[in-house]
């Protein structure tokens, strides 16, 4: 690992088309929510979908001593016991690929919040086992449901 001194690195701007074409994740952007609201809605959605939040990693806090002007960027590590059991029982090395990661980050001058979910169809495909690919497809579908609920949680009737 490289160790650089001084705060000379900056986060490059990423446009929406770039985010949408990343093959290993599925991304949505939200303009009507704050960062805090988005994080809370993601956490609430995880509970509703039966997923466990097993860890949080604050990227901005971790890199702040080495980067200038880093926007808020949180990685949520999520898992579900039955899924983990299926993965491990089919391939013990699958533990290197879970928990799944969901990122919540500020983009476009911090006016848009971007949420990305891991595309488990892609990231777990290297196992090349039918049983794991079935679990991957189901996991991807659950995570996509999460993206569908983020803004809806803020709607007041």
C-alpha positions as a Markdown table, in Angstrom:
| # | Residue | x | y | z |
|---|---|---|---|---|
| 1 | Unk | 0.0 | 0.0 | 0.0 |
| 2 | Unk | 1.2 | 3.4 | -0.9 |
| 3 | Unk | 1.5 | 6.1 | 1.8 |
| 4 | Unk | 1.4 | 9.7 | 0.6 |
| 5 | Unk | 2.2 | 12.7 | 2.7 |
| 6 | Unk | 0.2 | 15.9 | 2.5 |
| 7 | Unk | -3.4 | 16.7 | 1.5 |
| 8 | Unk | -2.9 | 17.0 | -2.2 |
| 9 | Unk | -5.3 | 14.4 | -3.5 |
| 10 | Unk | -8.9 | 15.2 | -4.3 |
| 11 | Unk | -12.0 | 13.2 | -5.2 |
| 12 | Unk | -12.7 | 13.5 | -8.9 |
| 13 | Unk | -16.2 | 14.4 | -10.1 |
| 14 | Unk | -18.1 | 11.4 | -11.4 |
| 15 | Unk | -21.0 | 12.0 | -13.8 |
| 16 | Unk | -24.2 | 10.1 | -13.8 |
| 17 | Unk | -23.5 | 8.1 | -16.9 |
| 18 | Unk | -20.3 | 6.8 | -15.4 |
| 19 | Unk | -22.0 | 5.7 | -12.3 |
| 20 | Unk | -24.7 | 3.9 | -14.3 |
| 21 | Unk | -22.2 | 1.9 | -16.4 |
| 22 | Unk | -20.2 | 0.5 | -13.5 |
| 23 | Unk | -20.6 | -3.3 | -14.0 |
| 24 | Unk | -20.2 | -4.4 | -10.4 |
| 25 | Unk | -22.8 | -2.1 | -8.8 |
| 26 | Unk | -26.2 | -0.7 | -9.3 |
| 27 | Unk | -26.6 | 3.0 | -8.6 |
| 28 | Unk | -29.4 | 5.5 | -8.0 |
| 29 | Unk | -29.2 | 9.2 | -7.3 |
| 30 | Unk | -31.6 | 11.1 | -5.1 |
| 31 | Unk | -32.0 | 14.9 | -5.1 |
| 32 | Unk | -34.9 | 15.3 | -2.7 |
| 33 | Unk | -33.2 | 13.9 | 0.4 |
| 34 | Unk | -30.3 | 15.0 | 2.6 |
| 35 | Unk | -27.4 | 12.7 | 3.3 |
| 36 | Unk | -28.7 | 12.0 | 6.8 |
| 37 | Unk | -32.2 | 11.2 | 5.5 |
| 38 | Unk | -30.9 | 8.9 | 2.9 |
| 39 | Unk | -28.7 | 7.0 | 5.4 |
| 40 | Unk | -31.7 | 6.6 | 7.8 |
| 41 | Unk | -34.0 | 5.5 | 5.0 |
| 42 | Unk | -31.4 | 2.9 | 3.8 |
| 43 | Unk | -31.1 | 1.6 | 7.4 |
| 44 | Unk | -34.9 | 1.4 | 7.8 |
| 45 | Unk | -35.2 | -0.3 | 4.5 |
| 46 | Unk | -32.6 | -2.9 | 5.5 |
| 47 | Unk | -34.6 | -3.8 | 8.6 |
| 48 | Unk | -37.8 | -4.1 | 6.6 |
| 49 | Unk | -36.1 | -6.4 | 4.1 |
| 50 | Unk | -34.7 | -8.6 | 6.8 |
| 51 | Unk | -31.1 | -7.7 | 6.3 |
| 52 | Unk | -28.6 | -7.2 | 9.1 |
| 53 | Unk | -26.4 | -4.1 | 9.2 |
| 54 | Unk | -23.1 | -5.7 | 10.4 |
| 55 | Unk | -20.8 | -2.7 | 10.0 |
| 56 | Unk | -20.3 | 0.9 | 8.9 |
| 57 | Unk | -17.2 | 2.5 | 7.4 |
| 58 | Unk | -16.9 | 6.3 | 7.2 |
| 59 | Unk | -14.7 | 6.8 | 4.1 |
| 60 | Unk | -14.5 | 10.6 | 4.7 |
| 61 | Unk | -13.3 | 10.2 | 8.3 |
| 62 | Unk | -10.8 | 7.5 | 7.2 |
| 63 | Unk | -9.3 | 9.6 | 4.4 |
| 64 | Unk | -9.7 | 13.1 | 5.7 |
| 65 | Unk | -6.1 | 13.4 | 6.8 |
| 66 | Unk | -4.9 | 12.6 | 3.3 |
| 67 | Unk | -7.5 | 14.2 | 1.0 |
| 68 | Unk | -8.9 | 17.6 | 0.6 |
| 69 | Unk | -12.6 | 18.3 | 0.3 |
| 70 | Unk | -13.8 | 14.7 | 0.5 |
| 71 | Unk | -17.6 | 14.5 | 0.5 |
| 72 | Unk | -19.5 | 12.4 | 2.9 |
| 73 | Unk | -19.2 | 8.8 | 1.9 |
| 74 | Unk | -20.4 | 5.9 | 4.0 |
| 75 | Unk | -20.1 | 2.2 | 3.3 |
| 76 | Unk | -22.7 | 0.0 | 5.0 |
| 77 | Unk | -21.9 | -3.7 | 5.3 |
| 78 | Unk | -25.0 | -5.8 | 5.2 |
| 79 | Unk | -25.7 | -9.5 | 5.4 |
| 80 | Unk | -28.4 | -12.0 | 6.1 |
| 81 | Unk | -27.7 | -15.2 | 8.0 |
| 82 | Unk | -29.4 | -17.7 | 5.7 |
| 83 | Unk | -27.6 | -16.2 | 2.7 |
| 84 | Unk | -24.3 | -16.4 | 4.5 |
| 85 | Unk | -25.0 | -20.0 | 5.4 |
| 86 | Unk | -25.8 | -20.9 | 1.8 |
| 87 | Unk | -22.7 | -19.3 | 0.5 |
| 88 | Unk | -20.3 | -20.8 | 3.0 |
| 89 | Unk | -21.9 | -24.3 | 2.7 |
| 90 | Unk | -21.4 | -24.2 | -1.1 |
| 91 | Unk | -17.9 | -22.5 | -1.2 |
| 92 | Unk | -16.0 | -21.7 | 2.0 |
| 93 | Unk | -14.0 | -19.0 | 0.1 |
| 94 | Unk | -17.2 | -17.0 | -0.5 |
| 95 | Unk | -16.6 | -15.4 | 2.9 |
| 96 | Unk | -14.2 | -13.1 | 1.2 |
| 97 | Unk | -17.2 | -11.6 | -0.8 |
| 98 | Unk | -19.6 | -10.9 | 2.0 |
| 99 | Unk | -21.0 | -9.0 | 3.7 |
| 100 | Unk | -22.4 | -7.0 | 0.8 |
| 101 | Unk | -21.6 | -3.4 | 0.5 |
| 102 | Unk | -23.9 | -0.5 | 0.1 |
| 103 | Unk | -22.5 | 3.0 | -0.4 |
| 104 | Unk | -24.1 | 6.3 | 0.4 |
| 105 | Unk | -22.2 | 9.3 | -0.9 |
| 106 | Unk | -22.6 | 13.0 | -1.7 |
| 107 | Unk | -22.0 | 13.8 | -5.4 |
| 108 | Unk | -22.4 | 16.9 | -7.7 |
| 109 | Unk | -21.2 | 19.5 | -5.3 |
| 110 | Unk | -23.0 | 17.6 | -2.4 |
| 111 | Unk | -26.5 | 18.4 | -3.8 |
| 112 | Unk | -27.2 | 14.8 | -4.9 |
| 113 | Unk | -27.0 | 11.7 | -2.8 |
| 114 | Unk | -25.9 | 8.5 | -4.6 |
| 115 | Unk | -26.7 | 5.1 | -3.3 |
| 116 | Unk | -24.9 | 2.1 | -4.8 |
| 117 | Unk | -25.6 | -1.6 | -4.1 |
| 118 | Unk | -23.3 | -4.4 | -5.0 |
| 119 | Unk | -24.4 | -6.4 | -8.0 |
| 120 | Unk | -24.0 | -9.9 | -6.6 |
| 121 | Unk | -24.8 | -11.4 | -10.0 |
| 122 | Unk | -21.4 | -10.0 | -11.0 |
| 123 | Unk | -19.3 | -10.1 | -7.8 |
| 124 | Unk | -20.3 | -13.6 | -6.9 |
| 125 | Unk | -20.1 | -15.1 | -10.4 |
| 126 | Unk | -16.5 | -16.0 | -10.0 |
| 127 | Unk | -17.6 | -19.0 | -7.8 |
| 128 | Unk | -19.0 | -20.5 | -11.0 |
| 129 | Unk | -21.5 | -22.6 | -9.1 |
| 130 | Unk | -25.2 | -22.8 | -9.9 |
| 131 | Unk | -26.2 | -22.8 | -6.2 |
| 132 | Unk | -24.3 | -19.6 | -5.5 |
| 133 | Unk | -25.6 | -17.9 | -8.6 |
| 134 | Unk | -29.2 | -18.6 | -7.4 |
| 135 | Unk | -28.4 | -17.0 | -4.1 |
| 136 | Unk | -26.7 | -14.1 | -5.9 |
| 137 | Unk | -29.8 | -13.4 | -8.0 |
| 138 | Unk | -32.0 | -13.4 | -5.0 |
| 139 | Unk | -29.7 | -11.2 | -3.0 |
| 140 | Unk | -29.5 | -8.7 | -5.9 |
| 141 | Unk | -33.3 | -8.6 | -6.2 |
| 142 | Unk | -33.6 | -7.8 | -2.4 |
| 143 | Unk | -30.9 | -5.1 | -2.7 |
| 144 | Unk | -32.7 | -3.5 | -5.7 |
| 145 | Unk | -35.9 | -3.4 | -3.6 |
| 146 | Unk | -34.0 | -1.3 | -1.1 |
| 147 | Unk | -33.2 | 1.3 | -3.8 |
| 148 | Unk | -36.9 | 1.4 | -4.7 |
| 149 | Unk | -37.9 | 2.3 | -1.1 |
| 150 | Unk | -35.4 | 5.0 | -0.2 |
| 151 | Unk | -37.3 | 8.1 | -1.5 |
| 152 | Unk | -40.7 | 6.6 | -0.7 |
| 153 | Unk | -40.0 | 6.6 | 3.0 |
| 154 | Unk | -40.0 | 10.4 | 3.0 |
| 155 | Unk | -43.4 | 10.7 | 1.3 |
| 156 | Unk | -46.0 | 12.2 | 3.7 |
| 157 | Unk | -49.6 | 11.3 | 3.0 |
